[in-house]
């Protein structure tokens, strides 16, 4: 009985996933059949109503923003986790961890609102227009920092005590122990957390829509606006019809593909946990 | 075995219930047309259905031209058109339910008090990039444009006879509130939003200013009177003078009972006569 319930549950969740994928393919099919997929690479611009479907700057914008956020959030997150586990006095560690957990719970639209009313005007004073790749990266960093910190924290805590005792017995310094013992032992958990965070960064919509400027272009600098795949869908879906609607589903497919690559990377790293 | 029998009965009951409820809907009204008007008419239809049980109203989008075609062919009882009817369309009967106007807005600190039509075009196509060129302080202009497919963008482009690919924006926004917050946070930005939304926010102290266009102040009052150039009618159309359910729905859509719905979408209700 229990077995069949569990099996049914598993089948349903798998079906939902497959249905979503199928739905994306079916909805984007009309445009994939009568325009060449090459157009996503070679058109002059993204103006779906004028029949120009250049998707590449949007893909690039998504990757730039996510990678930029990872570059900032990984060191910060690792440092925070190490601080909590090995450096902070217990009472401070507790409060600091609670604060990070709170940061993880802030809804993305609140980040976006704060970014739009505070961060963007601030960046605008340095270099107009303010809404930019930089603003997107900073907001995304704030959003994925707690994910990285908390998963790294869990991985560090899970390192067996005996390893640490042995390291201490060998006379290793605290940093030597962290670098030589803790990092290798916690690697799989930390990497899984980073990939989870990357998935969140790639798929983030509301916050990035509000701060990144949404102009479809390859940015020349951090101060240029960009558009991401998720923001592209949210921005144009409400009023899109016909081919325009279908190409937005193509952005959805592309987004899905990116996340699939990431999650298979996570699976591969999980398999090699003890390698 | 018993389980599957029960399931079968369950399905049958649902099927019968479904048939009954389908029969209970005695009257059906189909509207097609403009994607600008459709969200508003959808809201109006929901309220009309609540007040008239047994009536089912189906609202489909597809653009103003689809609304006109479907109404002419009789596919739709009522069409939705987001512009005034043209002389070539005088076989149809139009009923204005609301007006839509958009206003150029700048930050309240901006010293430019008015822009000519050509100046707006030059700013949006990137020929003017500094406020100095139009009499303001020497700062770079941040051009705020709307996302592709939005009706505000469509009205803006058709008024200034631009194509969207000619516009060189620095920021692209989605809805009106986002546009207003973007301009309020950037003293050198220029954008355009629905007049209803802009006037509402400006009155509540948000630091934005509505720019007059061709010498006419941007205000809801001027949209209502028809003086403001950057505005259009939102119309319901029928093939023959409306009777029965169509007539009741059109009268309802033009009544004061839906003014709150019209204002919630930042459109301007017509004067009740």
Short mmCIF file of C-alpha atoms in Angstrom, two decimals:
data_model
loop_
_atom_site.label_atom_id
_atom_site.label_comp_id
_atom_site.label_asym_id
_atom_site.label_seq_id
_atom_site.Cartn_x
_atom_site.Cartn_y
_atom_site.Cartn_z
CA UNK A 1 0.00 0.00 0.00
CA UNK A 2 2.61 2.49 1.12
CA UNK A 3 4.79 1.36 -1.71
CA UNK A 4 2.13 2.16 -4.32
CA UNK A 5 1.37 5.56 -2.76
CA UNK A 6 5.04 6.46 -2.88
CA UNK A 7 5.30 5.19 -6.41
CA UNK A 8 2.26 7.21 -7.48
CA UNK A 9 3.75 10.32 -5.88
CA UNK A 10 7.02 9.80 -7.71
CA UNK A 11 5.26 9.24 -11.02
CA UNK A 12 3.17 12.38 -10.58
CA UNK A 13 6.17 14.61 -9.87
CA UNK A 14 8.07 13.12 -12.79
CA UNK A 15 5.04 13.60 -15.04
CA UNK A 16 4.65 17.23 -14.02
CA UNK A 17 8.27 17.86 -14.95
CA UNK A 18 7.91 16.14 -18.31
CA UNK A 19 4.61 17.91 -19.00
CA UNK A 20 6.21 21.30 -18.36
CA UNK A 21 9.00 20.48 -20.76
CA UNK A 22 6.54 19.20 -23.36
CA UNK A 23 4.38 22.28 -22.88
CA UNK A 24 7.37 24.53 -23.51
CA UNK A 25 8.25 22.63 -26.68
CA UNK A 26 4.65 22.62 -27.94
CA UNK A 27 4.20 26.33 -27.28
CA UNK A 28 7.44 27.29 -28.97
CA UNK A 29 6.96 24.85 -31.84
CA UNK A 30 5.04 27.21 -34.21
CA UNK A 31 7.93 29.62 -34.33
CA UNK A 32 10.60 26.92 -34.49
CA UNK A 33 9.02 25.49 -37.62
CA UNK A 34 8.62 28.62 -39.68
CA UNK A 35 11.61 30.68 -38.68
CA UNK A 36 15.13 29.34 -38.78
CA UNK A 37 16.71 28.78 -35.35
CA UNK A 38 19.71 30.57 -36.84
CA UNK A 39 17.75 33.78 -36.50
CA UNK A 40 18.22 33.62 -32.74
CA UNK A 41 21.94 34.08 -33.44
CA UNK A 42 22.06 36.24 -36.56
CA UNK A 43 19.18 38.75 -36.42
CA UNK A 44 20.06 42.39 -35.90
CA UNK A 45 18.13 42.93 -32.70
CA UNK A 46 15.35 41.69 -30.44
CA UNK A 47 12.17 43.26 -31.80
CA UNK A 48 9.71 40.36 -32.01
CA UNK A 49 6.94 42.55 -33.41
CA UNK A 50 9.22 43.51 -36.30
CA UNK A 51 10.32 39.91 -36.84
CA UNK A 52 13.79 40.24 -35.30
CA UNK A 53 14.57 37.57 -32.73
CA UNK A 54 18.19 37.95 -31.64
CA UNK A 55 18.26 35.91 -28.43
CA UNK A 56 22.02 35.78 -27.85
CA UNK A 57 22.47 39.08 -25.95
CA UNK A 58 19.76 37.92 -23.57
CA UNK A 59 21.53 34.62 -23.01
CA UNK A 60 24.80 36.50 -22.54
CA UNK A 61 23.14 38.90 -20.10
CA UNK A 62 21.81 35.98 -18.08
CA UNK A 63 25.25 34.38 -17.91
CA UNK A 64 27.09 37.64 -17.14
CA UNK A 65 24.73 38.49 -14.29
CA UNK A 66 24.81 34.98 -12.82
CA UNK A 67 28.57 34.55 -13.15
CA UNK A 68 29.19 38.02 -11.73
CA UNK A 69 27.00 37.23 -8.76
CA UNK A 70 28.78 33.90 -8.24
CA UNK A 71 32.18 35.61 -8.32
CA UNK A 72 31.07 37.89 -5.51
CA UNK A 73 28.90 35.50 -3.54
CA UNK A 74 31.18 32.45 -3.42
CA UNK A 75 34.06 34.06 -1.50
CA UNK A 76 31.65 36.02 0.70
CA UNK A 77 29.52 32.96 1.41
CA UNK A 78 32.51 30.73 2.16
CA UNK A 79 33.99 33.38 4.42
CA UNK A 80 30.66 33.75 6.26
CA UNK A 81 30.33 30.00 6.75
CA UNK A 82 33.92 29.65 7.97
CA UNK A 83 33.35 32.58 10.29
CA UNK A 84 30.28 30.93 11.83
CA UNK A 85 31.86 27.50 12.23
CA UNK A 86 35.47 28.21 13.16
CA UNK A 87 36.09 31.83 14.06
CA UNK A 88 33.11 33.53 15.68
CA UNK A 89 32.43 33.30 19.42
CA UNK A 90 29.34 31.07 19.92
CA UNK A 91 26.82 33.83 20.73
CA UNK A 92 27.90 35.91 17.73
CA UNK A 93 27.88 32.84 15.47
CA UNK A 94 24.29 32.12 16.48
CA UNK A 95 23.08 35.64 15.74
CA UNK A 96 25.05 35.92 12.56
CA UNK A 97 23.61 32.64 11.31
CA UNK A 98 20.08 33.79 12.16
CA UNK A 99 20.70 36.97 10.22
CA UNK A 100 21.82 35.02 7.16
CA UNK A 101 18.77 32.78 7.45
CA UNK A 102 16.60 35.87 7.55
CA UNK A 103 18.31 37.15 4.39
CA UNK A 104 17.43 33.84 2.72
CA UNK A 105 13.78 34.38 3.57
CA UNK A 106 13.37 37.86 2.04
CA UNK A 107 11.05 37.63 -1.00
CA UNK A 108 12.75 38.51 -4.26
CA UNK A 109 10.33 41.34 -5.05
CA UNK A 110 11.47 43.08 -1.85
CA UNK A 111 15.06 42.88 -3.05
CA UNK A 112 13.93 44.28 -6.37
CA UNK A 113 12.04 47.12 -4.76
CA UNK A 114 14.99 48.01 -2.56
CA UNK A 115 17.29 47.82 -5.58
CA UNK A 116 15.05 50.06 -7.69
CA UNK A 117 14.59 52.75 -5.04
CA UNK A 118 18.03 52.69 -3.37
CA UNK A 119 20.72 50.85 -5.28
CA UNK A 120 19.87 52.05 -8.80
CA UNK A 121 19.79 55.80 -7.89
CA UNK A 122 23.10 55.30 -6.08
CA UNK A 123 24.76 53.72 -9.12
CA UNK A 124 23.17 56.42 -11.28
CA UNK A 125 25.22 59.02 -9.40
CA UNK A 126 28.43 57.23 -10.32
CA UNK A 127 27.49 56.40 -13.89
CA UNK A 128 24.05 56.80 -15.50
CA UNK A 129 21.60 55.18 -16.13
CA UNK A 130 21.97 53.24 -12.87
CA UNK A 131 19.85 50.30 -13.91
CA UNK A 132 22.68 48.08 -15.05
CA UNK A 133 24.51 44.79 -15.07
CA UNK A 134 26.23 45.95 -11.88
CA UNK A 135 22.92 46.52 -10.09
CA UNK A 136 21.75 43.10 -11.26
CA UNK A 137 24.92 41.42 -10.03
CA UNK A 138 24.74 43.12 -6.63
CA UNK A 139 21.10 42.18 -6.09
CA UNK A 140 21.69 38.59 -7.21
CA UNK A 141 24.71 38.38 -4.91
CA UNK A 142 22.56 39.35 -1.95
CA UNK A 143 19.98 36.76 -2.95
CA UNK A 144 22.30 33.79 -3.40
CA UNK A 145 24.72 34.63 -0.58
CA UNK A 146 22.55 32.96 2.08
CA UNK A 147 22.16 29.79 -0.03
CA UNK A 148 25.91 29.45 -0.40
CA UNK A 149 26.58 30.35 3.24
CA UNK A 150 24.03 27.95 4.71
CA UNK A 151 24.93 24.96 2.52
CA UNK A 152 28.65 25.54 3.11
CA UNK A 153 27.91 25.85 6.83
CA UNK A 154 26.08 22.50 6.80
CA UNK A 155 28.95 20.90 4.89
CA UNK A 156 31.57 22.25 7.31
CA UNK A 157 29.61 21.13 10.36
CA UNK A 158 29.32 17.65 8.84
CA UNK A 159 33.12 17.22 8.69
CA UNK A 160 33.81 14.46 11.29
CA UNK A 161 35.28 15.72 14.56
CA UNK A 162 38.06 13.12 14.46
CA UNK A 163 39.51 14.72 11.32
CA UNK A 164 39.74 18.02 13.13
CA UNK A 165 41.20 16.46 16.27
CA UNK A 166 43.82 14.65 14.21
CA UNK A 167 44.66 17.85 12.40
CA UNK A 168 45.06 19.66 15.71
CA UNK A 169 47.17 16.80 17.04
CA UNK A 170 49.46 17.19 14.04
CA UNK A 171 49.99 20.78 15.10
CA UNK A 172 48.27 22.38 12.12
CA UNK A 173 47.26 26.00 12.39
CA UNK A 174 43.55 26.80 12.16
CA UNK A 175 43.84 28.05 8.59
CA UNK A 176 46.07 25.10 7.69
CA UNK A 177 43.41 22.75 9.04
CA UNK A 178 40.65 24.53 7.11
CA UNK A 179 42.59 24.46 3.89
CA UNK A 180 44.10 21.01 4.22
CA UNK A 181 41.32 19.06 5.94
CA UNK A 182 37.96 20.87 6.01
CA UNK A 183 37.84 22.01 2.37
CA UNK A 184 38.60 18.61 0.84
CA UNK A 185 36.22 16.83 3.21
CA UNK A 186 33.36 19.29 2.65
CA UNK A 187 33.96 19.81 -1.06
CA UNK A 188 30.94 17.94 -2.41
CA UNK A 189 28.47 19.70 -0.12
CA UNK A 190 29.93 23.12 -0.83
CA UNK A 191 29.88 22.60 -4.59
CA UNK A 192 26.29 21.34 -4.50
CA UNK A 193 25.29 24.50 -2.64
CA UNK A 194 27.08 26.67 -5.18
CA UNK A 195 25.24 24.97 -8.04
CA UNK A 196 21.94 25.39 -6.25
CA UNK A 197 22.74 29.08 -5.89
CA UNK A 198 23.67 29.33 -9.57
CA UNK A 199 20.29 27.86 -10.47
CA UNK A 200 18.58 30.48 -8.38
CA UNK A 201 20.66 33.26 -9.93
CA UNK A 202 19.85 32.14 -13.48
CA UNK A 203 16.13 31.84 -12.84
CA UNK A 204 15.66 34.97 -10.72
CA UNK A 205 13.05 37.19 -12.32
CA UNK A 206 11.34 39.97 -10.39
CA UNK A 207 14.37 41.50 -8.71
CA UNK A 208 16.52 41.49 -11.82
CA UNK A 209 13.62 42.81 -13.92
CA UNK A 210 13.44 45.84 -11.65
CA UNK A 211 17.14 46.74 -11.50
CA UNK A 212 18.92 45.49 -14.63
CA UNK A 213 17.46 47.93 -17.17
CA UNK A 214 16.22 45.20 -19.56
CA UNK A 215 17.82 46.62 -22.72
CA UNK A 216 18.71 43.78 -25.11
CA UNK A 217 22.40 44.30 -25.86
CA UNK A 218 25.85 42.96 -25.15
CA UNK A 219 27.05 45.15 -22.27
CA UNK A 220 30.31 47.07 -22.83
CA UNK A 221 30.78 47.68 -19.14
CA UNK A 222 29.29 46.90 -15.76
CA UNK A 223 27.26 50.10 -16.05
CA UNK A 224 25.37 49.04 -19.17
CA UNK A 225 21.87 47.63 -18.80
CA UNK A 226 21.18 44.01 -19.71
CA UNK A 227 18.17 41.72 -20.02
CA UNK A 228 18.00 38.16 -18.70
CA UNK A 229 15.97 35.25 -20.08
CA UNK A 230 13.64 35.11 -17.10
CA UNK A 231 13.08 38.89 -17.14
CA UNK A 232 12.43 38.71 -20.88
CA UNK A 233 9.51 36.36 -20.31
CA UNK A 234 8.05 38.30 -17.39
CA UNK A 235 8.42 41.61 -19.21
CA UNK A 236 6.74 40.71 -22.49
CA UNK A 237 4.48 37.74 -21.82
CA UNK A 238 1.47 39.70 -20.61
CA UNK A 239 0.78 41.26 -24.01
CA UNK A 240 2.49 38.87 -26.40
CA UNK A 241 0.58 37.09 -29.14
CA UNK A 242 1.37 34.72 -31.99
CA UNK A 243 5.05 34.46 -32.89
CA UNK A 244 6.00 36.92 -30.19
CA UNK A 245 4.45 34.63 -27.59
CA UNK A 246 6.14 31.58 -29.09
CA UNK A 247 9.63 33.13 -29.02
CA UNK A 248 9.12 33.89 -25.35
CA UNK A 249 8.55 30.17 -24.86
CA UNK A 250 11.83 29.65 -26.70
CA UNK A 251 13.49 31.82 -24.03
CA UNK A 252 11.80 29.59 -21.48
CA UNK A 253 13.23 26.51 -23.16
CA UNK A 254 16.70 28.05 -23.22
CA UNK A 255 16.40 28.87 -19.53
CA UNK A 256 15.26 25.31 -18.81
CA UNK A 257 18.22 23.97 -20.77
CA UNK A 258 20.67 26.09 -18.75
CA UNK A 259 19.21 24.82 -15.50
CA UNK A 260 19.29 21.22 -16.78
CA UNK A 261 22.99 21.55 -17.56
CA UNK A 262 23.56 22.88 -14.06
CA UNK A 263 21.60 20.14 -12.35
CA UNK A 264 23.32 17.41 -14.32
CA UNK A 265 26.60 18.98 -13.21
CA UNK A 266 25.35 18.72 -9.64
CA UNK A 267 24.43 15.06 -10.21
CA UNK A 268 27.85 14.32 -11.66
CA UNK A 269 29.61 15.97 -8.74
CA UNK A 270 27.39 14.07 -6.33
CA UNK A 271 28.40 10.77 -7.92
CA UNK A 272 32.04 11.63 -7.51
CA UNK A 273 31.56 12.59 -3.86
CA UNK A 274 34.24 10.23 -2.59
CA UNK A 275 36.53 10.30 -5.56
CA UNK B 1 -12.91 -4.08 -7.98
CA UNK B 2 -15.20 -2.13 -5.69
CA UNK B 3 -12.74 0.75 -5.86
CA UNK B 4 -12.92 1.03 -9.63
CA UNK B 5 -16.75 0.85 -9.57
CA UNK B 6 -16.88 3.70 -7.09
CA UNK B 7 -14.51 5.61 -9.32
CA UNK B 8 -16.76 5.03 -12.31
CA UNK B 9 -19.83 6.31 -10.44
CA UNK B 10 -17.80 9.30 -9.31
CA UNK B 11 -16.86 10.08 -12.91
CA UNK B 12 -20.45 9.70 -14.09
CA UNK B 13 -21.73 12.06 -11.40
CA UNK B 14 -19.15 14.63 -12.41
CA UNK B 15 -19.99 14.23 -16.06
CA UNK B 16 -23.71 14.74 -15.43
CA UNK B 17 -23.04 17.70 -13.18
CA UNK B 18 -20.87 19.16 -15.90
CA UNK B 19 -23.61 18.78 -18.49
CA UNK B 20 -26.13 20.37 -16.17
CA UNK B 21 -23.97 23.38 -15.47
CA UNK B 22 -23.31 23.74 -19.19
CA UNK B 23 -27.05 23.82 -19.77
CA UNK B 24 -27.53 26.28 -16.94
CA UNK B 25 -25.53 28.83 -18.94
CA UNK B 26 -28.33 30.06 -21.11
CA UNK B 27 -26.64 33.00 -22.74
CA UNK B 28 -23.20 33.41 -24.15
CA UNK B 29 -21.43 36.48 -25.46
CA UNK B 30 -18.16 36.42 -27.38
CA UNK B 31 -15.88 39.46 -27.58
CA UNK B 32 -12.61 39.58 -29.49
CA UNK B 33 -10.10 42.25 -30.35
CA UNK B 34 -7.54 44.66 -28.94
CA UNK B 35 -5.19 43.39 -26.25
CA UNK B 36 -5.32 46.87 -24.67
CA UNK B 37 -9.05 46.72 -24.15
CA UNK B 38 -9.29 42.98 -23.38
CA UNK B 39 -7.99 43.07 -19.76
CA UNK B 40 -10.44 45.85 -18.92
CA UNK B 41 -13.36 44.16 -20.66
CA UNK B 42 -12.41 40.92 -18.91
CA UNK B 43 -12.84 42.63 -15.54
CA UNK B 44 -16.09 44.23 -16.62
CA UNK B 45 -17.32 40.86 -17.91
CA UNK B 46 -16.55 39.18 -14.58
CA UNK B 47 -18.64 41.74 -12.75
CA UNK B 48 -21.42 41.47 -15.34
CA UNK B 49 -21.47 37.67 -14.91
CA UNK B 50 -21.77 38.07 -11.14
CA UNK B 51 -24.77 40.37 -11.56
CA UNK B 52 -26.36 38.19 -14.27
CA UNK B 53 -26.15 34.52 -13.33
CA UNK B 54 -26.44 32.24 -16.32
CA UNK B 55 -24.57 34.62 -18.61
CA UNK B 56 -21.16 33.56 -19.82
CA UNK B 57 -18.87 36.11 -21.45
CA UNK B 58 -15.86 34.98 -23.43
CA UNK B 59 -13.15 37.60 -24.00
CA UNK B 60 -10.40 36.84 -26.52
CA UNK B 61 -7.51 39.01 -27.68
CA UNK B 62 -5.93 39.23 -31.11
CA UNK B 63 -5.62 42.90 -31.88
CA UNK B 64 -8.01 45.63 -32.98
CA UNK B 65 -8.07 44.42 -36.58
CA UNK B 66 -9.15 40.95 -35.46
CA UNK B 67 -11.93 42.61 -33.46
CA UNK B 68 -13.15 44.40 -36.57
CA UNK B 69 -12.93 41.29 -38.78
CA UNK B 70 -14.63 39.03 -36.25
CA UNK B 71 -17.44 41.51 -35.72
CA UNK B 72 -17.97 41.92 -39.46
CA UNK B 73 -18.02 38.12 -39.96
CA UNK B 74 -20.29 37.62 -36.99
CA UNK B 75 -17.75 35.40 -35.18
CA UNK B 76 -17.84 37.80 -32.26
CA UNK B 77 -20.94 39.60 -31.07
CA UNK B 78 -18.86 42.56 -29.95
CA UNK B 79 -15.41 43.65 -31.07
CA UNK B 80 -12.82 45.57 -29.06
CA UNK B 81 -10.89 48.33 -30.81
CA UNK B 82 -8.27 50.55 -29.18
CA UNK B 83 -8.70 53.52 -31.55
CA UNK B 84 -11.43 55.63 -33.10
CA UNK B 85 -13.26 53.96 -36.00
CA UNK B 86 -12.02 55.01 -39.44
CA UNK B 87 -14.31 56.36 -42.14
CA UNK B 88 -13.94 53.03 -43.99
CA UNK B 89 -15.43 51.33 -40.97
CA UNK B 90 -18.66 53.28 -40.79
CA UNK B 91 -20.65 50.09 -41.35
CA UNK B 92 -19.89 49.29 -37.71
CA UNK B 93 -21.38 50.83 -34.57
CA UNK B 94 -18.84 52.10 -32.05
CA UNK B 95 -19.32 52.68 -28.33
CA UNK B 96 -16.52 54.36 -26.39
CA UNK B 97 -16.09 52.80 -22.94
CA UNK B 98 -12.94 54.61 -21.84
CA UNK B 99 -10.06 56.80 -22.99
CA UNK B 100 -6.37 56.06 -22.79
CA UNK B 101 -3.78 58.81 -22.70
CA UNK B 102 -0.06 58.73 -22.06
CA UNK B 103 2.18 61.46 -20.79
CA UNK B 104 5.89 62.12 -21.05
CA UNK B 105 7.25 62.29 -17.52
CA UNK B 106 10.51 63.58 -16.06
CA UNK B 107 11.89 63.89 -12.54
CA UNK B 108 10.45 66.80 -10.53
CA UNK B 109 13.93 68.39 -10.30
CA UNK B 110 14.30 68.51 -14.07
CA UNK B 111 14.25 72.16 -15.22
CA UNK B 112 12.90 71.44 -18.71
CA UNK B 113 9.29 72.60 -18.74
CA UNK B 114 8.18 71.42 -22.18
CA UNK B 115 9.43 69.42 -25.14
CA UNK B 116 8.38 69.76 -28.74
CA UNK B 117 7.33 66.77 -30.79
CA UNK B 118 10.65 66.80 -32.67
CA UNK B 119 12.64 67.02 -29.44
CA UNK B 120 10.91 63.94 -28.05
CA UNK B 121 11.66 62.06 -31.28
CA UNK B 122 15.31 63.18 -31.22
CA UNK B 123 15.71 62.14 -27.60
CA UNK B 124 14.18 58.73 -28.19
CA UNK B 125 16.20 58.02 -31.32
CA UNK B 126 19.45 59.08 -29.67
CA UNK B 127 20.09 62.26 -31.68
CA UNK B 128 19.83 64.34 -28.50
CA UNK B 129 21.69 62.78 -25.60
CA UNK B 130 22.13 65.69 -23.21
CA UNK B 131 19.52 67.77 -21.41
CA UNK B 132 21.51 70.89 -22.33
CA UNK B 133 20.35 70.55 -25.94
CA UNK B 134 16.74 71.09 -24.90
CA UNK B 135 17.37 73.83 -22.34
CA UNK B 136 18.10 71.80 -19.24
CA UNK B 137 21.15 71.22 -17.08
CA UNK B 138 24.17 69.56 -18.64
CA UNK B 139 23.44 65.94 -17.80
CA UNK B 140 23.14 62.83 -19.91
CA UNK B 141 19.55 61.84 -20.70
CA UNK B 142 18.38 58.44 -19.55
CA UNK B 143 15.77 57.24 -22.03
CA UNK B 144 13.14 54.95 -20.52
CA UNK B 145 11.15 52.87 -22.98
CA UNK B 146 8.41 50.26 -22.57
CA UNK B 147 8.71 46.54 -23.26
CA UNK B 148 7.67 45.21 -26.65
CA UNK B 149 3.97 44.39 -26.93
CA UNK B 150 2.73 46.92 -24.35
CA UNK B 151 -0.14 49.07 -25.53
CA UNK B 152 1.49 52.22 -24.15
CA UNK B 153 4.50 51.57 -26.36
CA UNK B 154 2.24 51.03 -29.38
CA UNK B 155 0.39 54.30 -28.80
CA UNK B 156 3.66 56.18 -28.21
CA UNK B 157 5.28 54.81 -31.36
CA UNK B 158 2.27 55.46 -33.57
CA UNK B 159 1.90 59.01 -32.27
CA UNK B 160 5.53 59.87 -32.95
CA UNK B 161 5.64 57.75 -36.14
CA UNK B 162 8.56 55.69 -34.88
CA UNK B 163 9.46 52.04 -35.14
CA UNK B 164 10.58 50.38 -31.94
CA UNK B 165 13.92 49.42 -33.50
CA UNK B 166 14.69 53.14 -34.02
CA UNK B 167 14.36 53.85 -30.31
CA UNK B 168 17.64 53.78 -28.39
CA UNK B 169 16.59 53.14 -24.79
CA UNK B 170 18.78 52.99 -21.67
CA UNK B 171 16.15 51.31 -19.52
CA UNK B 172 13.20 49.16 -20.56
CA UNK B 173 10.34 48.83 -18.13
CA UNK B 174 7.21 46.76 -17.83
CA UNK B 175 4.24 48.31 -16.09
CA UNK B 176 3.40 51.90 -15.15
CA UNK B 177 4.37 51.73 -11.44
CA UNK B 178 7.82 50.44 -12.36
CA UNK B 179 8.20 53.27 -14.86
CA UNK B 180 7.20 55.89 -12.32
CA UNK B 181 9.61 54.51 -9.70
CA UNK B 182 12.41 54.43 -12.25
CA UNK B 183 11.91 58.10 -13.20
CA UNK B 184 11.43 59.14 -9.57
CA UNK B 185 14.80 57.57 -8.78
CA UNK B 186 16.70 59.16 -11.65
CA UNK B 187 16.78 62.99 -12.02
CA UNK B 188 17.95 62.73 -15.65
CA UNK B 189 15.45 60.21 -16.92
CA UNK B 190 12.57 60.69 -19.31
CA UNK B 191 9.80 58.19 -19.86
CA UNK B 192 6.13 57.83 -20.62
CA UNK B 193 3.29 56.17 -18.73
CA UNK B 194 -0.49 56.22 -18.65
CA UNK B 195 -1.71 59.67 -17.62
CA UNK B 196 -4.05 58.25 -14.99
CA UNK B 197 -1.17 56.54 -13.21
CA UNK B 198 1.22 59.52 -13.51
CA UNK B 199 -1.32 62.07 -12.25
CA UNK B 200 -2.27 59.84 -9.31
CA UNK B 201 1.36 59.38 -8.21
CA UNK B 202 2.39 63.01 -8.80
CA UNK B 203 -0.51 64.24 -6.64
CA UNK B 204 0.71 61.96 -3.87
CA UNK B 205 4.13 63.57 -3.78
CA UNK B 206 6.16 61.22 -5.93
CA UNK B 207 8.88 63.41 -7.51
CA UNK B 208 7.78 63.24 -11.13
CA UNK B 209 6.43 65.90 -13.46
CA UNK B 210 4.09 65.47 -16.41
CA UNK B 211 5.30 67.35 -19.49
CA UNK B 212 2.76 69.16 -21.67
CA UNK B 213 2.64 68.00 -25.27
CA UNK B 214 2.13 70.37 -28.22
CA UNK B 215 1.19 73.03 -25.66
CA UNK B 216 -1.55 70.96 -24.01
CA UNK B 217 -1.16 70.03 -20.35
CA UNK B 218 -1.05 66.31 -19.67
CA UNK B 219 -4.04 65.71 -17.45
CA UNK B 220 -6.93 63.33 -17.15
CA UNK B 221 -9.26 66.29 -17.74
CA UNK B 222 -7.62 67.08 -21.09
CA UNK B 223 -7.76 63.44 -22.13
CA UNK B 224 -11.45 63.35 -21.28
CA UNK B 225 -12.17 66.51 -23.25
CA UNK B 226 -10.24 65.13 -26.21
CA UNK B 227 -7.72 68.01 -26.26
CA UNK B 228 -4.67 65.94 -25.36
CA UNK B 229 -3.02 64.67 -28.55
CA UNK B 230 -1.36 61.52 -27.21
CA UNK B 231 -4.59 59.72 -26.42
CA UNK B 232 -7.06 57.32 -27.98
CA UNK B 233 -10.51 55.87 -27.53
CA UNK B 234 -11.18 52.37 -26.32
CA UNK B 235 -14.24 51.20 -28.22
CA UNK B 236 -16.67 48.32 -28.29
CA UNK B 237 -18.10 47.73 -31.77
CA UNK B 238 -21.06 45.81 -33.15
CA UNK B 239 -22.23 44.99 -36.66
CA UNK B 240 -25.84 46.06 -36.13
CA UNK B 241 -27.33 48.34 -33.48
CA UNK B 242 -26.98 46.18 -30.35
CA UNK B 243 -29.99 44.40 -28.90
CA UNK B 244 -30.58 42.01 -26.03
CA UNK B 245 -27.53 40.76 -24.17
CA UNK B 246 -25.05 42.76 -26.28
CA UNK B 247 -26.96 45.93 -25.58
CA UNK B 248 -27.14 45.21 -21.85
CA UNK B 249 -23.41 44.50 -21.72
CA UNK B 250 -22.44 47.65 -23.65
CA UNK B 251 -24.68 49.78 -21.46
CA UNK B 252 -23.11 48.19 -18.40
CA UNK B 253 -19.58 48.83 -19.72
CA UNK B 254 -20.44 52.50 -20.24
CA UNK B 255 -22.13 52.95 -16.85
CA UNK B 256 -20.70 54.38 -13.66
CA UNK B 257 -20.78 50.90 -12.13
CA UNK B 258 -17.48 50.08 -13.84
CA UNK B 259 -15.60 53.38 -13.35
CA UNK B 260 -13.54 51.86 -10.55
CA UNK B 261 -12.44 49.04 -12.89
CA UNK B 262 -11.51 51.53 -15.61
CA UNK B 263 -9.50 53.66 -13.21
CA UNK B 264 -7.78 50.59 -11.77
CA UNK B 265 -6.32 49.99 -15.26
CA UNK B 266 -5.23 53.65 -15.47
CA UNK B 267 -7.72 54.46 -18.20
CA UNK B 268 -10.03 57.48 -18.14
CA UNK B 269 -13.77 56.86 -17.80
CA UNK B 270 -16.02 58.77 -20.16
CA UNK B 271 -18.47 61.30 -18.78
CA UNK B 272 -21.82 59.76 -17.97
CA UNK B 273 -24.47 61.44 -20.08
#
